[in-house]
XYZ file of C-alpha atoms in Angstrom:
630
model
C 15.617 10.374 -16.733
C 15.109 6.869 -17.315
C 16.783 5.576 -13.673
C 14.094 2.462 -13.166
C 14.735 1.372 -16.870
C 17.997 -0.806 -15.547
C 17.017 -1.131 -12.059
C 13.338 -2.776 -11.897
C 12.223 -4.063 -15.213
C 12.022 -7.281 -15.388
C 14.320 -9.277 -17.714
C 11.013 -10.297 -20.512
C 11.689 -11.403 -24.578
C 10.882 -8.295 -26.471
C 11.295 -7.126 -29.925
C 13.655 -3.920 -30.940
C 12.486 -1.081 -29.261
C 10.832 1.488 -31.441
C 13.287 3.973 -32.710
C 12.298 7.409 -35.328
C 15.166 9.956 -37.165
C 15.409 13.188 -35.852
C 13.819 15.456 -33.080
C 9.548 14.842 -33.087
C 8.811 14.124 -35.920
C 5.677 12.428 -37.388
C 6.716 8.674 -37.289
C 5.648 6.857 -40.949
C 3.395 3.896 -40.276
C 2.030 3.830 -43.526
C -1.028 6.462 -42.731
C 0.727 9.407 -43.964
C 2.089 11.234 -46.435
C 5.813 10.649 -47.302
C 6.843 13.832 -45.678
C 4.980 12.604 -42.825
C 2.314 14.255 -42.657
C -0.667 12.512 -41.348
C -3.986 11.775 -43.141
C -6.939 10.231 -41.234
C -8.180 7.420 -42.757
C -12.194 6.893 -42.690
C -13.795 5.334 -40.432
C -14.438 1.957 -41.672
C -10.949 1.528 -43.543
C -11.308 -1.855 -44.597
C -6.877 -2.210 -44.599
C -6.495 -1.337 -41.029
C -5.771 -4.412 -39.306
C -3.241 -5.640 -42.302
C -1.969 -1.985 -41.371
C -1.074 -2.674 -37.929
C 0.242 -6.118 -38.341
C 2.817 -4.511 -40.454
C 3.262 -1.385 -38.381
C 3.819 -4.246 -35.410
C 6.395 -6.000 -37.965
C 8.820 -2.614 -38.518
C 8.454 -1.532 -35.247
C 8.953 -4.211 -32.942
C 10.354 -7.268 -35.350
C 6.989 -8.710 -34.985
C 7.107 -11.617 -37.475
C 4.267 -13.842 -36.729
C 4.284 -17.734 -36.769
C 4.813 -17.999 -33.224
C 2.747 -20.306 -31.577
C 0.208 -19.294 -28.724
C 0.045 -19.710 -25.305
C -3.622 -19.848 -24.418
C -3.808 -20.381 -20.910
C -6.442 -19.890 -18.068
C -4.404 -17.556 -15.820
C -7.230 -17.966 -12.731
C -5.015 -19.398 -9.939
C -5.890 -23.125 -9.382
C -3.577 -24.167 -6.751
C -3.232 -27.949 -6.320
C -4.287 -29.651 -2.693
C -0.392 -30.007 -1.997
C 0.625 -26.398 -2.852
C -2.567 -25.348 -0.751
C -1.362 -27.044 1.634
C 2.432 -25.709 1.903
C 0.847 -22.413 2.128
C -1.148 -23.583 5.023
C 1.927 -24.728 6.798
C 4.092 -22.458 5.963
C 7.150 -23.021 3.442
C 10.609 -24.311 4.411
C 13.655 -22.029 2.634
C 17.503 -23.354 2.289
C 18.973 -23.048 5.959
C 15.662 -22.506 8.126
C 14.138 -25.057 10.168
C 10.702 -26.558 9.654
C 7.760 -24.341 11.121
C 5.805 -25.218 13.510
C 1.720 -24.732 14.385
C 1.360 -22.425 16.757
C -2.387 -22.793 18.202
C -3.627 -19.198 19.707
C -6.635 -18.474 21.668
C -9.060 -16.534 19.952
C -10.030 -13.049 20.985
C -13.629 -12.487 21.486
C -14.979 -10.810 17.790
C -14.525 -7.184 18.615
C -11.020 -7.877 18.523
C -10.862 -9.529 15.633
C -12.720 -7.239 13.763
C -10.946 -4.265 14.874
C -7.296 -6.182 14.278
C -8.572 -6.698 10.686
C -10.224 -3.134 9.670
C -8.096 -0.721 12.152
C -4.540 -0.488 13.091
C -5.313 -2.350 16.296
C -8.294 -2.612 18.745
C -8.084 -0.189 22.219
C -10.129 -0.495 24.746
C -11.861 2.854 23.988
C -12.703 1.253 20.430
C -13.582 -2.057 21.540
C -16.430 -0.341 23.456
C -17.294 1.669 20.286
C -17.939 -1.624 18.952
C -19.717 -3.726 20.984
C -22.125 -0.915 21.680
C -23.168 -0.619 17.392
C -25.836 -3.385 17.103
C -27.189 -6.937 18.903
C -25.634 -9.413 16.687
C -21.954 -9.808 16.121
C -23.424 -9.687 12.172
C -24.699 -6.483 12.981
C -22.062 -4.773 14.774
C -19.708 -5.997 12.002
C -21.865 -4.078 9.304
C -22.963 -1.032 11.247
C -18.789 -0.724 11.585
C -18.139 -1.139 8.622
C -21.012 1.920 7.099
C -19.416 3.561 10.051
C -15.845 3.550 8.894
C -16.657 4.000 4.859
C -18.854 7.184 5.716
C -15.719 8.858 6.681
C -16.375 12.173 5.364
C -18.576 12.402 8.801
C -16.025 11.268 11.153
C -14.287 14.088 12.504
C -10.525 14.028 12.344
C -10.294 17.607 13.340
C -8.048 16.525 16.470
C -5.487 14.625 14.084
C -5.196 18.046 11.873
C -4.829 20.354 14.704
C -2.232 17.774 16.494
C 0.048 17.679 13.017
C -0.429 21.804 12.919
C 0.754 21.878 16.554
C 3.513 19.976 15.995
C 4.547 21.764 12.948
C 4.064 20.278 10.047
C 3.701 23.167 7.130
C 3.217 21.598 3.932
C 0.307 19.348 3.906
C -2.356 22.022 3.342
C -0.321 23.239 0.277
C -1.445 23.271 -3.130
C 0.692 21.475 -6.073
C 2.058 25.083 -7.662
C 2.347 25.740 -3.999
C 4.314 22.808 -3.136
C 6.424 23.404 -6.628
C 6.925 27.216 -5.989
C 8.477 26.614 -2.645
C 10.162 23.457 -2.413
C 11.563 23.269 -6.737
C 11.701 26.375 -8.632
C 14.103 28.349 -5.907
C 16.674 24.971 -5.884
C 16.597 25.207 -1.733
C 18.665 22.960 0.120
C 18.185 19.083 0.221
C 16.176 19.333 3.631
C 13.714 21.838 2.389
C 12.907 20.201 -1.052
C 12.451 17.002 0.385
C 10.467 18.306 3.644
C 6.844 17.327 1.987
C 7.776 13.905 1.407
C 9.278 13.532 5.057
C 6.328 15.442 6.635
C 3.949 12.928 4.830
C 5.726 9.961 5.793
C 5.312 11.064 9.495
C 1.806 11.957 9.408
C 1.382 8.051 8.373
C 2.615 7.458 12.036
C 0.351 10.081 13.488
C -2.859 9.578 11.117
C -2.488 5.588 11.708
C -2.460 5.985 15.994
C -4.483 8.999 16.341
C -7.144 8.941 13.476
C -10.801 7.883 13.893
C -10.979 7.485 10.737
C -9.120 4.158 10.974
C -10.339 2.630 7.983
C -9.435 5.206 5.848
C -5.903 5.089 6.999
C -5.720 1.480 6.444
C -7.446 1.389 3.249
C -5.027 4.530 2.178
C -1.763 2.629 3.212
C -2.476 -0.072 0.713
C -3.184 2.223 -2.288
C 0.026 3.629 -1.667
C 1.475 0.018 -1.840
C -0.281 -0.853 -4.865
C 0.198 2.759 -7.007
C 3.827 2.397 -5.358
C 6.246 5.610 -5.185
C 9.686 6.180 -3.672
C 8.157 9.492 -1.563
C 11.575 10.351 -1.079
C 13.270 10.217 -4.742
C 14.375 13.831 -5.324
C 12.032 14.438 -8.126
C 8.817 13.135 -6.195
C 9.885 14.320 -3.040
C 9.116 18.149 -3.100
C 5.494 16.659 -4.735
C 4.128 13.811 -2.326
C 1.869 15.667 -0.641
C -0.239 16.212 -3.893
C 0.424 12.658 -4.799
C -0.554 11.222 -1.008
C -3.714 14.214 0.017
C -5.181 14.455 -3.951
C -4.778 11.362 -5.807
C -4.770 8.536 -2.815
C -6.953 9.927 0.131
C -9.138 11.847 -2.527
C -9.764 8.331 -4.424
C -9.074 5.650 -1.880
C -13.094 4.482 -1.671
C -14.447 6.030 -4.955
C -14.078 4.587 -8.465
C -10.763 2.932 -9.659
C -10.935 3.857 -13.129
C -10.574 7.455 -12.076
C -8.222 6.555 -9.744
C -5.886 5.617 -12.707
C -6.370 8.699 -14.507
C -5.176 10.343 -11.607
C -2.184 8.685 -10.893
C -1.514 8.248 -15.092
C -1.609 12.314 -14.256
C 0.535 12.919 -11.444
C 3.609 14.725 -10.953
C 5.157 12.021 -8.614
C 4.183 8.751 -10.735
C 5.007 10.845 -13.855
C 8.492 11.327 -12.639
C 8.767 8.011 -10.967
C 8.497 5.648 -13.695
C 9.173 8.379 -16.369
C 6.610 9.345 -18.599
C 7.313 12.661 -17.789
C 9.708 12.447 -20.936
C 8.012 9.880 -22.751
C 7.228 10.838 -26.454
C 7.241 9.413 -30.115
C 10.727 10.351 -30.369
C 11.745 9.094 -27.429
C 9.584 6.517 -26.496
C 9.810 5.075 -22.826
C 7.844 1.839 -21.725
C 8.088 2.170 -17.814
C 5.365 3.451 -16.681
C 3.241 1.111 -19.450
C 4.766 -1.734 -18.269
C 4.081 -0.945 -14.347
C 0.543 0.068 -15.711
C -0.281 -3.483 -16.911
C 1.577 -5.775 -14.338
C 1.207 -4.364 -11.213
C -1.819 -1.518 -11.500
C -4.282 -3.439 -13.399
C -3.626 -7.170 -14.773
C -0.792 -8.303 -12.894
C 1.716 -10.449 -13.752
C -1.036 -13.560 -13.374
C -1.964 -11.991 -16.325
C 1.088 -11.551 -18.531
C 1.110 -14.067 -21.733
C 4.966 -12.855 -22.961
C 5.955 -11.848 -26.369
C 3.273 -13.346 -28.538
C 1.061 -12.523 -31.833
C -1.448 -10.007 -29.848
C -3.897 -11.086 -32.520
C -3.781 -14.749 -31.569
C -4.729 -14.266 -27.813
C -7.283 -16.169 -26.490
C -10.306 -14.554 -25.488
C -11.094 -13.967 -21.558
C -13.220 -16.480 -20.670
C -15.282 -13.857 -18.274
C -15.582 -12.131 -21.010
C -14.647 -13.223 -24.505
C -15.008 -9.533 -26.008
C -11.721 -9.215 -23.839
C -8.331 -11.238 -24.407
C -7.602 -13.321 -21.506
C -4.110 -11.199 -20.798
C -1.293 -9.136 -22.293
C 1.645 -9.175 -23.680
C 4.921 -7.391 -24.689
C 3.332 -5.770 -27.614
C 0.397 -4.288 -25.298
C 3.012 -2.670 -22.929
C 4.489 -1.357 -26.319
C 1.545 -0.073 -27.476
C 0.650 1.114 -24.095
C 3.808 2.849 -24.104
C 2.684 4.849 -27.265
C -1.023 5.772 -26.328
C 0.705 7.466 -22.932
C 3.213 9.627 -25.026
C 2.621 13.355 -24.500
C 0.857 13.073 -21.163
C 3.659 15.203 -19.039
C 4.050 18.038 -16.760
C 5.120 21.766 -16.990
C 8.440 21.451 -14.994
C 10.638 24.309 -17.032
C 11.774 21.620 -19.959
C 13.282 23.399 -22.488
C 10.884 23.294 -25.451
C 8.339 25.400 -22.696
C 10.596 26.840 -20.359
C 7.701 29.375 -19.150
C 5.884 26.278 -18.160
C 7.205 25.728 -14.585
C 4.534 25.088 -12.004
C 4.499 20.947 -11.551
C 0.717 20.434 -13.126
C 0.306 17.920 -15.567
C -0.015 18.860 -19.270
C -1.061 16.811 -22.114
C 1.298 18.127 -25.386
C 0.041 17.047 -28.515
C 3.239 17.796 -30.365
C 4.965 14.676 -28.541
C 2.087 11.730 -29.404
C 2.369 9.077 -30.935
C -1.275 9.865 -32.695
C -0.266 6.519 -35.488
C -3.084 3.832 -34.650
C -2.628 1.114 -32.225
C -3.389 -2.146 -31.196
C -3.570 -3.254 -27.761
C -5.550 -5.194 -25.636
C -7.680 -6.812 -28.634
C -8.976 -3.921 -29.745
C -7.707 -1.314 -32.436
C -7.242 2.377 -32.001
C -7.796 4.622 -35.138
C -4.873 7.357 -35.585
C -5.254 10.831 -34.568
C -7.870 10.597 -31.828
C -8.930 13.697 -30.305
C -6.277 15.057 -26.886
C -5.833 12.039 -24.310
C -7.880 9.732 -25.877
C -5.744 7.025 -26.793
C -4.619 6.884 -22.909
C -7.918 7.396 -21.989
C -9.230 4.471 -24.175
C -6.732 2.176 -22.844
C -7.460 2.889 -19.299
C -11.429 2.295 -19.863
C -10.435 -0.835 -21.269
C -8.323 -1.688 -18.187
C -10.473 -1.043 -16.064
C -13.974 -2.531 -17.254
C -11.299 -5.808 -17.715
C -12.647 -8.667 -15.703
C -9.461 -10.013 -14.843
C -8.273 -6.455 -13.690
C -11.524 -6.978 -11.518
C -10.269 -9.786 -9.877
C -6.393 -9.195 -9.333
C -7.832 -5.584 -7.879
C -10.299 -7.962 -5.219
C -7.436 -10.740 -4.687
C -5.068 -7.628 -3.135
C -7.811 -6.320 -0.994
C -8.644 -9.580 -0.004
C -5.245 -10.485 0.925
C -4.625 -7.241 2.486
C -8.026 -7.492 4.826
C -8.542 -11.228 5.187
C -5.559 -13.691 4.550
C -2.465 -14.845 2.806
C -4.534 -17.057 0.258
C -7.625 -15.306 -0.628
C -10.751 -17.715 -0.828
C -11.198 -17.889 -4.602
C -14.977 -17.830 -3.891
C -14.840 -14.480 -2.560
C -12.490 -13.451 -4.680
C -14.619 -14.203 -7.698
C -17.916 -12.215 -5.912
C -16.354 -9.287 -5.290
C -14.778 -9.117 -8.554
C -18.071 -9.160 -10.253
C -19.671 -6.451 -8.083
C -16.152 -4.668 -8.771
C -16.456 -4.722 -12.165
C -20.154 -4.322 -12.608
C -19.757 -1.274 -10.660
C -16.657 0.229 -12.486
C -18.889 3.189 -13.930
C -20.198 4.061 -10.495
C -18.281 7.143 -8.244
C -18.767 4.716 -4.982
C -17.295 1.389 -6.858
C -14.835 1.040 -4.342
C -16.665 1.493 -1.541
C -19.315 -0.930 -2.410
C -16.855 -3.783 -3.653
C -15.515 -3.222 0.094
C -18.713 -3.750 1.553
C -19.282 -7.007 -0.030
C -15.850 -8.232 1.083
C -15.847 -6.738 4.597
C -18.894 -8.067 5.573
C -18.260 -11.466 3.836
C -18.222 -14.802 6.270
C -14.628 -14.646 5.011
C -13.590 -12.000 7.094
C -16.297 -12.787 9.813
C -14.426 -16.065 10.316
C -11.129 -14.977 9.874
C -8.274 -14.676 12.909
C -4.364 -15.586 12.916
C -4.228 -15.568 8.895
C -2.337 -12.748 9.021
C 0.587 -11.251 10.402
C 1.170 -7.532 11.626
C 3.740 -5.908 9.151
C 6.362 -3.612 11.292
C 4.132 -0.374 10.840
C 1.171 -2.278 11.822
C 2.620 -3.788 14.373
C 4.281 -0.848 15.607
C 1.472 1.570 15.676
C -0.981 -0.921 17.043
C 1.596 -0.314 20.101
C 0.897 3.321 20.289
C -1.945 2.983 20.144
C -3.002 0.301 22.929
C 0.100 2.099 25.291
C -1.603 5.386 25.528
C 0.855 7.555 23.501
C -0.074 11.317 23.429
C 3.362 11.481 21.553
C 3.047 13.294 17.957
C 6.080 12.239 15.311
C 7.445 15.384 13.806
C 10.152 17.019 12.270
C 12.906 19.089 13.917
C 12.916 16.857 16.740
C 15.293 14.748 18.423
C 13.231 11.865 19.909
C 11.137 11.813 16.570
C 14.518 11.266 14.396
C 15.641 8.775 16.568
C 12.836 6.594 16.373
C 12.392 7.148 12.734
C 16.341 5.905 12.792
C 15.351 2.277 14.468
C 12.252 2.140 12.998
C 14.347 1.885 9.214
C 16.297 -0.879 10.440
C 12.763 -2.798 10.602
C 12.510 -2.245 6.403
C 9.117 -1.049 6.412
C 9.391 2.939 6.693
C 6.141 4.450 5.167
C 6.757 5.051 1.016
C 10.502 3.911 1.229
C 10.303 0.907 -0.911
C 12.184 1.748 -3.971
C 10.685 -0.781 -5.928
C 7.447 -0.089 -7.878
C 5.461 -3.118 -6.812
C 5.239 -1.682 -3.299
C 5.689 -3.260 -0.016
C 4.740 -6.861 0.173
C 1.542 -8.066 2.310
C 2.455 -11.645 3.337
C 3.306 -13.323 6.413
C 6.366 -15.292 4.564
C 7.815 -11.507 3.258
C 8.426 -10.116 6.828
C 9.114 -14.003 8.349
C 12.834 -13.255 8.903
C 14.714 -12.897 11.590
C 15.717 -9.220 10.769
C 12.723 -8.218 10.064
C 11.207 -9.331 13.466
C 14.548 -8.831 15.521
C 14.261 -5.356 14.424
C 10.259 -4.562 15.599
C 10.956 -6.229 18.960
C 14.086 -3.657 19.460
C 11.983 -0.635 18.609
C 8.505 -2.135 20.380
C 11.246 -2.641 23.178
C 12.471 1.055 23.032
C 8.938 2.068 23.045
C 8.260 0.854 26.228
C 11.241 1.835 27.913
C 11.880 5.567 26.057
C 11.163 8.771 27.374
C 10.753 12.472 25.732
C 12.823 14.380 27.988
C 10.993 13.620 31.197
C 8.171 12.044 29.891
C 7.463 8.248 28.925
C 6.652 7.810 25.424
C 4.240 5.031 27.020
C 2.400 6.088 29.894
C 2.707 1.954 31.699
C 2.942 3.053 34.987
C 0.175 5.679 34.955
C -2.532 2.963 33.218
C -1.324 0.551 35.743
C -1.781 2.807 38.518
C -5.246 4.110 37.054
C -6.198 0.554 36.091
C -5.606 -1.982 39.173
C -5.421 -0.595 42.468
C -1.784 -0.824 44.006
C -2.667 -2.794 46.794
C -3.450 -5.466 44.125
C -0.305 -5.471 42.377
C 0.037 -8.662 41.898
C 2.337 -11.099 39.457
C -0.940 -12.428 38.379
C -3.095 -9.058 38.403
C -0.535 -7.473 36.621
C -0.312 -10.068 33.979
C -3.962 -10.331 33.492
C -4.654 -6.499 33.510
C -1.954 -5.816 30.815
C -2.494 -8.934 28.763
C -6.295 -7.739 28.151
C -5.595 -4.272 27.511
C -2.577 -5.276 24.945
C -4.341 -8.173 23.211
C -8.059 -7.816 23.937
C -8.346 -11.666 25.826
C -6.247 -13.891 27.736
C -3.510 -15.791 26.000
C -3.853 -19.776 26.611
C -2.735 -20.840 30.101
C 0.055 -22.119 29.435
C 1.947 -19.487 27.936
C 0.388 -16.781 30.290
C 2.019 -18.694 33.053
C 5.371 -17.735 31.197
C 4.472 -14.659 31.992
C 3.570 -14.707 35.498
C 6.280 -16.487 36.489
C 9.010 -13.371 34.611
C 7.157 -10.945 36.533
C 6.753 -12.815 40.515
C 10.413 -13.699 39.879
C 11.115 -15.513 43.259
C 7.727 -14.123 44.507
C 4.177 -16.153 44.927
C 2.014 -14.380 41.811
C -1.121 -14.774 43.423
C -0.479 -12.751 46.866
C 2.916 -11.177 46.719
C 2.533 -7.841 46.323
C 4.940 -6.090 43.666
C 5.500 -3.069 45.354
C 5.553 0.406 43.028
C 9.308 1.734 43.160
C 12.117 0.900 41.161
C 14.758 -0.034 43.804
C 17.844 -2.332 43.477
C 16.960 -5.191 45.066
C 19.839 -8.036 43.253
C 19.318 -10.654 46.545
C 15.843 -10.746 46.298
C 14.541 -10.597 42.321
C 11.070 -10.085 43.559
C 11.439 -6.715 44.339
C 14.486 -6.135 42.480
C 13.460 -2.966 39.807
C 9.808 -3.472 39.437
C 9.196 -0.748 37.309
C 11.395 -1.665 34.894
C 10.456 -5.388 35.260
C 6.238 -4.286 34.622
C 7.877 -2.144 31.480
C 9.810 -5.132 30.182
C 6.478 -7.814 30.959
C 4.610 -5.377 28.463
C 7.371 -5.386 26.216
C 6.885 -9.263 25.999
C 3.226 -8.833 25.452
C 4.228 -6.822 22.319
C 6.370 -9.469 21.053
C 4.022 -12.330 21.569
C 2.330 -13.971 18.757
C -0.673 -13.024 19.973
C -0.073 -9.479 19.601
C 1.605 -9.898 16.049
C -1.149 -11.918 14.862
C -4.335 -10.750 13.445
């Protein structure tokens, strides 16, 4: 099935693609007999490079000549472009932007906006109580958060059993036995992916293990998979519990392997099917640009022996090209999974397999280095992704995404260039990860850092829940919960529903539109104002009762109150008095007392529906840049 061949790749100069006569069959590239049988050559076979150039030649119309493109792909951006991105860019039709200036919340709140989905009171306390020093408190957090193993969760798991969710505890063969090999109906093959997608909701409000579920959320963007593709579907919860929670904080190179190995990404960008006889480039392709290198990195349809060395590293070339994906394409052949195809029909239980009778076992070259023929089982995939990963450039376009997703828009290069060496020196080491987080988490980067990024609609969203009080669990089966996963898809951002294999973007300027922020401040809206039967989704009236005493229920109390339990601080005068004066109406806010009823009251707006005016005055909150800001 080769659906994202059309769809995604991007339009690139390439050669033929490779093609072979008849049904797997040993491909001839001039290491063989001519019946195709393969001989191994020894080890030092002086010929083997000349070899390869002409295997490249007949294979992909590689003819040489072409002149290199040496070039240092760092990103350099000039004063001017640094400072467009500073200011914000201008697009066909839109107006110029303009500074906004926002108080800043004391550092507990920053911290927590930056390494949590959104600081509560309750965790704000947690924080300030962890060490002296703002320095202190920052790093005892931060060990706090990455020792997750010893943070209990136990409440999370026993609210998602409670509300019913059936399939996250089960196996792979499990998950394939029940929701595949009977053909059930639609809504019970695809009920792992959907259960997963709402545990996102319920893991990212509830969880103390916040970290974790932020750090989790963008592996999933980067190792990018439509959950909901009716292949992957009846499989996410292996993909999501065993290859991205197991691996989020541990070592990337095994990472890879693991997600190289799944039954989701093997389906997704189709190397379930790839072999020498039918050779597909997707998920090679995805491997280099967006996994690994990234397109920074990409150097076009060139002589892969005249790359220019990386200057990090010169034992590395400095990036990849069309040939590498090809080759790439060829060292992944055979790595599949036992899904009833119709060579093995008695292997039908979704694990991977590696079958030896569909490689491409001719010798390679890719990524400056050459790869004998016939290597023992997996080794040619395995040899490309050690040589991915101890890349130095893979280093830093790994640290440039976490930085971006944890810091800011335009990751300090500085920083950048640290953690990448840590990263990379480390890229041996089970905890590498972990301790290329440390460095960048506790980095004066991030200790300085507030209003350089914006709250995506899931972030923004659940950062709601969270600082409203919900004791609401998302599940399936359920009215309320399909309705507000029905306005929360107008927003674009539904957990692993981008269809595209570069994930989800993580910049301010992607989720700038009108849409996509007309459509959060409808659902944070509906939040505030939505009930469960008889019940408030958000409990405003019972923290405002609990939290300032009714006889003070003033314009300005009320203000005050909800603006520090929402955002942490006090917005700038100015714009609190915006507030103050939607919620006194035609009242004084300093001593008229908002009574607590909800009467219709049209002649005098002071008392006119005050519970629905206090609901509506947090809505605002929620909308405010403040709140979207972190």
């Amino acid at each position: 099935m080769a659906r994202h061949t059309v769809l995604w790749r991007r339009v690139k100069p390439r050669g033929p693609v490779r093609r072979t006569s008849g049904p797997l069959v040993q491909r001839s590239d001039g290491i063989g007999t001519a019946d195709g049988t393969p001989t191994k050559p020894t080890a030092a076979a002086p010929d083997l490079p000349a070899q390869v150039r002409a295997r490249l030649n007949r294979l992909y119309g590689w003819k040489g000549g072409e002149r290199p493109s040496p070039k240092d792909t760092t990103p350099a951006p000039a004063p001017e472009e640094t400072a467009v991105a500073a200011a914000g860019r201008v697009m066909m039709g839109q107006s110029n932007p303009r500074l906004l200036t926002l108080a800043k919340p004391p550092f507990a709140v920053q911290i927590l906006n930056h390494l949590s989905y959104g600081a509560t009171p309750t965790t704000i306390a947690e924080f300030n109580a962890l060490g002296g020093t703002d320095k202190q408190r920052l790093a005892n957090y931060v060990d706090w958060q990455l020792d997750w193993n010893n943070i209990s969760d136990a409440a999370v798991e026993s609210r998602l059993s409670a509300a019913g969710y059936t399939t996250l505890g089960k196996s792979l063969p499990q998950l394939w036995a029940d929701h595949v090999v009977p053909d059930p109906e639609y809504s019970i093959r695809i009920r792992p992916a959907n259960e997963v997608q709402r545990a996102a909701y319920v893991r990212a409000v509830y969880s103390r293990r916040q970290l974790r579920e932020v750090l989790v959320n963008f592996w999933h963007d980067h190792f990018n998979v439509l959950g909901n593709d009716f292949s992957v579907g009846p499989v996410f919860v292996h993909y999501d519990r065993d290859v991205i929670r197991a691996h989020a904080k541990g070592n990337f190179r095994t990472m890879l392997e693991e997600v190289a190995k799944s039954t989701a990404m093997l389906y997704y960008l189709d190397n379930l099917n790839n072999s020498r006889s039918g050779p597909n480039e997707n998920f090679a392709r995805e491997l280099l640009e967006l996994h690994t290198l990234g397109a920074e990195n990409y150097l076009g349809f060139m002589d892969p022996f005249q790359v220019p060395p990386c200057p990090e590293d010169p034992s590395y070339p400095i990036g990849y090209t069309d040939i590498d994906v090809y080759e790439t394409s060829a060292a992944f052949t055979g790595w599949s999974a036992k899904v009833g195809h119709w060579q093995f029909p008695t292997e039908n239980d979704g694990t991977f397999v590696y079958r030896q009778s569909w490689h491409d076992a001719g010798p390679k070259f890719l990524l400056g280095k050459l790869f004998y023929p016939e290597q023992p089982a997996m080794k040619d995939g395995r040899d490309v992704l050690d040589r991915l990963a101890s890349h130095p450039r893979v280093a830093k376009f790994i640290c440039r995404k976490l930085i971006r997703r944890f810091i800011s828009d335009t990751p300090n290069q500085r920083l950048v260039d640290s953690a990448a060496a840590i990263f990379r020196a480390n890229w041996q080491q089970p905890n590498q990860i972990e301790v290329t987080l440390r460095h960048i988490l506790n980095s004066d980067d991030l200790y300085n850092s507030w209003g350089q990024k914006n709250r995506r609609p899931f972030e923004a969203t659940v950062a709601a829940m969270r600082v409203l009080g919900h004791d609401w669990t998302l599940r399936l089966g359920h009215a309320k919960s399909d309705e507000f996963m029905w306005r929360y898809g107008f927003t674009g951002h539904t957990p692993y529903n981008w269809p595209a294999p570069n994930g989800y973007p993580d910049t301010g300027l992607a989720w700038s539109g009108s849409n996509s922020f007309a459509m959060t401040w409808k659902l944070l809206n509906w939040l505030t104002d939505t009930t469960d039967g008889t019940v408030p989704l958000s409990p405003i009236l019972d923290i405002t009762r609990s939290g300032v005493p009714v006889a003070n229920w003033t314009a300005n109390n009320l203000v005050t109150f909800w603006c520090t339990r929402i955002l942490g601080y006090q917005p700038d005068a100015a714009r609190k008095q915006v507030l103050v004066g939607f919620m006194a109406q035609n009242g004084d806010p300093n001593s008229y007392v908002i009574l607590d009823n909800d009467v219709w009251q049209q002649g005098d707006l002071k008392r006119h529906y005050n519970h629905q005016r206090l609901r509506s005055l947090v809505s605002l909150i929620l909308m405010s840049p403040e709140f979207l800001s972190r």
